[in-house]
């Protein structure tokens, strides 16, 4: 019993130290464990329409979903706490007044980002699996391609037309070119079938195997290419993140008006970003780090020069993350 008590006490002290570290580093101090929150289908559809209306005026999601959701949730909880002040913020005439409904709606936008990121990651994982599966058959096809090219190099030694066809096969590179090369070689094989059968170095077997691989490679090439649906899911993920960014910007502007120079502004601190970090928006932190909600080391506010320099103002991105 004494040992169990000591272990529990150690864990409690460790948690307390982590909370203290977060406050020292400027992390919002609201509870990290908000009640479970579900986004209704109707509300999700409404937010998706709002996200789609952004068009290309979106910010590329920089990743670290778990930490960012915790951070933004704290800001939202702080805004609900301070709503009586924030809704009286005298925004410029060309910007609508902040409302309690808008403050509460940030929770919906956070949940939309969760869902959109999950859908994009599922699509990306399917593509990655297809890429991995393509490698084996592609490597085998490349070996058979070399075998047949060696045969036709000799056969077309005195044929300028044949040499031109072989040059066209050798000209390209990459997976799509390999699939086309296989098709072109199979046409040559059919035109020279009798000579191929007499070749002594396995050329006939190579051609037979390429006939089996050709439709498989074509199908796998299509699978490993990012589909229009996957591209749309990535774009919606970025749009959902942009909605969150815009909402945070308004809450932070209102908080600056009321609480600039006070401890309350810690609750509205922007997400810290590692300087020089570049992200595709597809990586995740470990669950332990996510639950701690600890800031990044060497963090810089979003407004500083970093990969999110444009995020705070919701500026449109100049390109999407690579697959």
Short mmCIF file of C-alpha atoms in Angstrom, two decimals:
data_model
loop_
_atom_site.label_atom_id
_atom_site.label_comp_id
_atom_site.label_asym_id
_atom_site.label_seq_id
_atom_site.Cartn_x
_atom_site.Cartn_y
_atom_site.Cartn_z
CA UNK A 1 0.00 0.00 0.00
CA UNK A 2 2.82 2.40 0.81
CA UNK A 3 4.41 1.74 -2.58
CA UNK A 4 1.14 2.46 -4.41
CA UNK A 5 0.73 5.67 -2.46
CA UNK A 6 4.24 6.77 -3.39
CA UNK A 7 3.62 6.05 -7.07
CA UNK A 8 0.37 8.01 -7.06
CA UNK A 9 2.06 10.93 -5.34
CA UNK A 10 4.86 10.91 -7.92
CA UNK A 11 2.39 11.02 -10.79
CA UNK A 12 0.47 13.86 -9.14
CA UNK A 13 3.64 15.89 -8.65
CA UNK A 14 4.69 15.25 -12.24
CA UNK A 15 1.32 16.46 -13.53
CA UNK A 16 1.56 19.56 -11.34
CA UNK A 17 5.00 20.38 -12.72
CA UNK A 18 3.71 20.04 -16.27
CA UNK A 19 0.81 22.39 -15.56
CA UNK A 20 3.19 24.91 -14.05
CA UNK A 21 5.50 24.68 -17.06
CA UNK A 22 2.62 25.32 -19.43
CA UNK A 23 1.53 28.44 -17.59
CA UNK A 24 5.10 29.72 -17.45
CA UNK A 25 5.44 29.31 -21.21
CA UNK A 26 2.22 31.18 -21.92
CA UNK A 27 -0.15 28.29 -22.55
CA UNK A 28 -3.83 29.08 -22.03
CA UNK A 29 -4.83 27.90 -18.58
CA UNK A 30 -8.33 26.62 -19.15
CA UNK A 31 -9.09 22.96 -18.61
CA UNK A 32 -7.61 20.58 -21.19
CA UNK A 33 -10.40 18.07 -20.76
CA UNK A 34 -13.55 19.62 -22.12
CA UNK A 35 -16.59 17.41 -22.16
CA UNK A 36 -17.07 15.19 -25.20
CA UNK A 37 -18.60 17.21 -27.99
CA UNK A 38 -20.36 15.85 -31.06
CA UNK A 39 -20.99 17.79 -34.25
CA UNK A 40 -24.46 17.15 -35.68
CA UNK A 41 -24.80 16.11 -39.32
CA UNK A 42 -26.81 19.22 -40.12
CA UNK A 43 -24.27 21.52 -38.51
CA UNK A 44 -21.40 19.72 -40.25
CA UNK A 45 -23.11 20.16 -43.61
CA UNK A 46 -23.61 23.86 -42.89
CA UNK A 47 -19.94 24.34 -41.98
CA UNK A 48 -18.80 22.36 -45.01
CA UNK A 49 -20.72 24.77 -47.23
CA UNK A 50 -19.02 27.65 -45.45
CA UNK A 51 -15.63 25.99 -45.91
CA UNK A 52 -16.23 25.31 -49.59
CA UNK A 53 -17.24 28.94 -50.12
CA UNK A 54 -13.63 29.94 -49.29
CA UNK A 55 -12.50 28.56 -52.64
CA UNK A 56 -8.73 28.86 -52.94
CA UNK A 57 -8.50 31.42 -50.12
CA UNK A 58 -7.35 28.83 -47.61
CA UNK A 59 -4.38 28.27 -45.33
CA UNK A 60 -2.49 24.98 -45.60
CA UNK A 61 -2.99 23.00 -42.40
CA UNK A 62 0.47 22.78 -40.78
CA UNK A 63 -0.16 19.54 -38.86
CA UNK A 64 0.01 18.65 -35.16
CA UNK A 65 -3.76 18.23 -34.96
CA UNK A 66 -3.94 17.00 -31.36
CA UNK A 67 -1.97 19.91 -29.91
CA UNK A 68 -3.67 22.51 -32.04
CA UNK A 69 -7.13 21.27 -31.10
CA UNK A 70 -6.25 21.42 -27.40
CA UNK A 71 -4.79 24.90 -27.78
CA UNK A 72 -7.73 26.28 -29.75
CA UNK A 73 -10.22 24.64 -27.36
CA UNK A 74 -8.63 26.51 -24.47
CA UNK A 75 -8.97 29.79 -26.33
CA UNK A 76 -12.62 29.00 -27.02
CA UNK A 77 -13.29 28.18 -23.35
CA UNK A 78 -11.57 31.39 -22.29
CA UNK A 79 -13.74 33.33 -24.73
CA UNK A 80 -16.91 31.76 -23.32
CA UNK A 81 -15.76 32.77 -19.86
CA UNK A 82 -15.11 36.34 -21.01
CA UNK A 83 -18.04 36.57 -23.42
CA UNK A 84 -19.70 39.43 -21.52
CA UNK A 85 -16.72 41.63 -22.37
CA UNK A 86 -15.81 40.28 -25.79
CA UNK A 87 -19.24 40.76 -27.37
CA UNK A 88 -18.98 44.49 -26.61
CA UNK A 89 -15.75 44.89 -28.60
CA UNK A 90 -16.09 47.86 -31.00
CA UNK A 91 -14.93 46.18 -34.20
CA UNK A 92 -14.57 48.38 -37.31
CA UNK A 93 -17.76 49.10 -39.24
CA UNK A 94 -16.76 46.72 -42.05
CA UNK A 95 -16.49 43.80 -39.60
CA UNK A 96 -19.50 42.25 -37.85
CA UNK A 97 -19.84 42.41 -34.09
CA UNK A 98 -18.73 39.39 -32.12
CA UNK A 99 -21.60 37.33 -30.70
CA UNK A 100 -21.95 34.57 -28.14
CA UNK A 101 -23.12 32.29 -30.94
CA UNK A 102 -19.88 32.94 -32.84
CA UNK A 103 -17.82 32.19 -29.75
CA UNK A 104 -19.63 28.92 -29.18
CA UNK A 105 -19.40 28.04 -32.91
CA UNK A 106 -15.63 27.70 -32.65
CA UNK A 107 -16.24 24.33 -31.00
CA UNK A 108 -18.10 23.20 -34.12
CA UNK A 109 -15.27 24.38 -36.34
CA UNK A 110 -12.75 22.48 -34.24
CA UNK A 111 -14.78 19.29 -34.63
CA UNK A 112 -15.07 19.89 -38.38
CA UNK A 113 -11.28 20.14 -38.56
CA UNK A 114 -10.96 16.85 -36.67
CA UNK A 115 -13.33 15.10 -39.08
CA UNK A 116 -11.78 16.64 -42.20
CA UNK A 117 -8.28 15.68 -41.12
CA UNK A 118 -9.39 12.10 -40.41
CA UNK A 119 -10.92 11.79 -43.88
CA UNK A 120 -7.85 13.20 -45.57
CA UNK A 121 -5.53 10.90 -43.62
CA UNK A 122 -7.65 7.87 -44.55
CA UNK A 123 -7.40 8.82 -48.23
CA UNK A 124 -3.69 9.42 -47.91
CA UNK A 125 -3.11 6.08 -46.20
CA UNK A 126 -4.89 4.28 -49.02
CA UNK A 127 -2.65 6.04 -51.51
CA UNK A 128 0.49 5.17 -49.52
CA UNK A 129 -0.53 1.51 -49.43
CA UNK A 130 -1.01 1.56 -53.20
CA UNK A 131 2.43 3.15 -53.66
CA UNK A 132 4.02 0.42 -51.54
CA UNK A 133 2.20 -2.35 -53.42
CA UNK A 134 3.29 -0.92 -56.80
CA UNK A 135 7.01 -1.18 -56.05
CA UNK A 136 7.36 -4.99 -56.31
CA UNK A 137 5.60 -5.52 -59.65
CA UNK A 138 7.26 -2.38 -61.05
CA UNK A 139 10.74 -3.63 -60.16
CA UNK A 140 10.00 -6.99 -61.79
CA UNK A 141 8.63 -5.29 -64.91
CA UNK A 142 11.77 -3.15 -65.16
CA UNK A 143 13.96 -6.27 -65.22
CA UNK A 144 11.87 -7.87 -67.98
CA UNK A 145 11.97 -4.56 -69.85
CA UNK A 146 15.76 -4.67 -69.87
CA UNK A 147 15.76 -8.26 -71.09
CA UNK A 148 13.54 -7.41 -74.04
CA UNK A 149 15.33 -4.17 -74.87
CA UNK A 150 18.59 -6.12 -75.11
CA UNK A 151 16.92 -8.51 -77.56
CA UNK A 152 15.44 -5.75 -79.72
CA UNK A 153 18.68 -3.73 -79.70
CA UNK A 154 20.29 -6.60 -81.52
CA UNK A 155 17.31 -7.26 -83.76
CA UNK A 156 17.03 -3.61 -84.84
CA UNK A 157 20.78 -3.08 -85.26
CA UNK A 158 20.28 -2.28 -88.96
CA UNK A 159 16.73 -0.86 -88.70
CA UNK A 160 16.55 2.93 -88.16
CA UNK A 161 12.79 2.67 -87.68
CA UNK A 162 13.16 -0.01 -85.01
CA UNK A 163 15.89 1.96 -83.25
CA UNK A 164 13.61 5.00 -83.12
CA UNK A 165 10.94 2.91 -81.42
CA UNK A 166 13.46 1.70 -78.85
CA UNK A 167 14.67 5.26 -78.24
CA UNK A 168 11.07 6.32 -77.54
CA UNK A 169 10.73 3.51 -74.99
CA UNK A 170 13.96 4.51 -73.26
CA UNK A 171 13.18 8.24 -73.34
CA UNK A 172 10.81 8.43 -70.39
CA UNK A 173 11.22 7.76 -66.68
CA UNK A 174 8.91 7.28 -63.73
CA UNK A 175 6.05 4.96 -62.99
CA UNK A 176 3.68 6.18 -65.70
CA UNK A 177 6.42 5.81 -68.32
CA UNK A 178 7.19 2.30 -67.11
CA UNK A 179 3.56 1.28 -67.61
CA UNK A 180 3.62 2.76 -71.11
CA UNK A 181 6.98 1.11 -71.87
CA UNK A 182 5.51 -2.28 -70.99
CA UNK A 183 2.64 -1.67 -73.40
CA UNK A 184 4.99 -0.56 -76.18
CA UNK A 185 7.28 -3.55 -75.66
CA UNK A 186 4.38 -5.98 -75.74
CA UNK A 187 3.39 -4.57 -79.13
CA UNK A 188 6.92 -5.20 -80.42
CA UNK A 189 6.81 -8.71 -78.95
CA UNK A 190 3.59 -9.49 -80.80
CA UNK A 191 5.10 -8.22 -84.06
CA UNK A 192 8.21 -10.40 -83.62
CA UNK A 193 6.68 -13.35 -81.82
CA UNK A 194 8.38 -16.06 -83.88
CA UNK A 195 11.88 -14.65 -83.38
CA UNK A 196 11.17 -14.07 -79.71
CA UNK A 197 10.27 -17.73 -79.18
CA UNK A 198 13.64 -18.77 -80.57
CA UNK A 199 15.64 -16.36 -78.39
CA UNK A 200 17.83 -18.30 -75.89
CA UNK A 201 17.99 -15.91 -72.89
CA UNK A 202 14.46 -16.06 -71.52
CA UNK A 203 12.98 -13.38 -73.75
CA UNK A 204 9.76 -15.34 -74.39
CA UNK A 205 9.25 -15.85 -70.66
CA UNK A 206 9.90 -12.15 -70.04
CA UNK A 207 7.27 -11.20 -72.61
CA UNK A 208 4.75 -13.65 -71.13
CA UNK A 209 5.29 -12.25 -67.65
CA UNK A 210 4.93 -8.66 -68.89
CA UNK A 211 1.56 -9.61 -70.40
CA UNK A 212 0.45 -10.66 -66.92
CA UNK A 213 1.91 -7.58 -65.25
CA UNK A 214 0.65 -4.99 -67.73
CA UNK A 215 -3.01 -4.76 -66.59
CA UNK A 216 -1.95 -5.08 -62.94
CA UNK A 217 0.51 -2.20 -63.24
CA UNK A 218 -2.04 -0.01 -65.02
CA UNK A 219 -4.61 -0.55 -62.27
CA UNK A 220 -2.08 -0.02 -59.47
CA UNK A 221 -0.81 3.17 -61.11
CA UNK A 222 -4.34 4.57 -60.99
CA UNK A 223 -4.67 3.55 -57.33
CA UNK A 224 -1.42 5.25 -56.29
CA UNK A 225 -2.36 8.53 -57.95
CA UNK A 226 -4.21 10.92 -55.67
CA UNK A 227 -7.85 10.67 -56.69
CA UNK A 228 -10.10 13.71 -57.19
CA UNK A 229 -11.97 12.67 -54.03
CA UNK A 230 -8.73 12.59 -52.04
CA UNK A 231 -7.69 15.97 -53.42
CA UNK A 232 -11.06 17.36 -52.40
CA UNK A 233 -10.71 15.93 -48.88
CA UNK A 234 -7.33 17.62 -48.52
CA UNK A 235 -8.72 20.93 -49.75
CA UNK A 236 -11.64 20.68 -47.32
CA UNK A 237 -9.22 19.92 -44.50
CA UNK A 238 -7.33 23.12 -45.27
CA UNK A 239 -10.60 25.05 -45.53
CA UNK A 240 -11.76 23.72 -42.14
CA UNK A 241 -8.47 24.85 -40.62
CA UNK A 242 -8.94 28.27 -42.20
CA UNK A 243 -12.34 28.62 -40.51
CA UNK A 244 -10.66 27.90 -37.18
CA UNK A 245 -7.89 30.42 -37.91
CA UNK A 246 -10.37 33.17 -38.80
CA UNK A 247 -12.42 32.51 -35.66
CA UNK A 248 -9.31 32.57 -33.46
CA UNK A 249 -8.20 35.84 -35.05
CA UNK A 250 -11.42 37.59 -34.07
CA UNK A 251 -11.35 36.25 -30.53
CA UNK A 252 -7.74 37.29 -30.12
CA UNK A 253 -8.44 40.78 -31.49
CA UNK A 254 -11.30 41.23 -29.02
CA UNK A 255 -9.17 39.94 -26.16
CA UNK A 256 -6.37 42.36 -27.11
CA UNK A 257 -8.85 45.23 -26.83
CA UNK A 258 -9.97 44.21 -23.35
CA UNK A 259 -6.97 42.48 -21.77
CA UNK A 260 -3.78 43.68 -23.46
CA UNK A 261 -0.99 43.81 -20.89
CA UNK A 262 -2.80 41.59 -18.38
CA UNK A 263 -2.39 37.96 -17.39
CA UNK A 264 -5.65 37.11 -19.15
CA UNK A 265 -3.94 37.47 -22.53
CA UNK A 266 -2.06 34.25 -21.78
CA UNK A 267 -5.35 32.46 -22.33
CA UNK A 268 -5.46 33.80 -25.90
CA UNK A 269 -1.84 33.15 -26.86
CA UNK A 270 -1.33 31.97 -30.46
CA UNK A 271 -0.09 28.44 -31.04
CA UNK A 272 3.74 28.42 -30.79
CA UNK A 273 5.60 27.42 -33.92
CA UNK A 274 9.12 26.05 -34.27
CA UNK A 275 11.19 28.45 -36.34
CA UNK A 276 12.15 27.15 -39.74
CA UNK A 277 9.85 24.15 -39.45
CA UNK A 278 8.17 23.04 -42.65
CA UNK A 279 5.18 20.75 -42.55
CA UNK A 280 2.96 18.91 -44.98
CA UNK A 281 0.14 18.87 -42.48
CA UNK A 282 0.05 15.11 -42.33
CA UNK A 283 2.07 14.29 -39.23
CA UNK A 284 0.69 13.71 -35.76
CA UNK A 285 2.17 14.05 -32.30
CA UNK A 286 2.16 11.24 -29.80
CA UNK A 287 -0.87 10.90 -27.56
CA UNK A 288 1.18 11.72 -24.49
CA UNK A 289 2.40 14.99 -25.93
CA UNK A 290 -1.09 15.83 -27.12
CA UNK A 291 -2.62 15.32 -23.69
CA UNK A 292 0.06 17.41 -22.06
CA UNK A 293 -0.62 20.21 -24.51
CA UNK A 294 2.93 21.43 -24.04
CA UNK A 295 4.17 24.10 -26.46
CA UNK A 296 6.79 23.31 -29.07
CA UNK A 297 10.37 23.83 -28.02
CA UNK A 298 11.93 27.02 -29.31
CA UNK A 299 8.39 28.16 -30.06
CA UNK A 300 7.57 31.47 -31.65
CA UNK A 301 4.17 33.18 -31.80
CA UNK A 302 2.21 32.65 -34.98
CA UNK A 303 2.71 36.25 -35.94
CA UNK A 304 6.50 35.79 -36.10
CA UNK A 305 8.46 34.67 -39.15
CA UNK A 306 7.57 31.00 -39.43
CA UNK A 307 5.64 28.62 -41.59
CA UNK A 308 2.47 30.13 -40.19
CA UNK A 309 3.38 33.75 -40.69
CA UNK A 310 0.29 34.19 -42.84
CA UNK A 311 -1.95 32.04 -40.69
CA UNK A 312 -2.79 34.63 -38.09
CA UNK A 313 -4.32 36.96 -40.64
CA UNK A 314 -5.89 34.17 -42.63
CA UNK A 315 -3.96 35.01 -45.81
CA UNK A 316 -4.48 32.57 -48.73
CA UNK A 317 -1.82 29.94 -49.28
CA UNK A 318 0.38 29.84 -52.34
CA UNK A 319 0.35 26.09 -52.80
CA UNK A 320 -0.73 22.81 -51.29
CA UNK A 321 1.35 20.30 -49.43
CA UNK A 322 2.96 17.61 -51.51
CA UNK A 323 1.58 14.12 -51.53
#
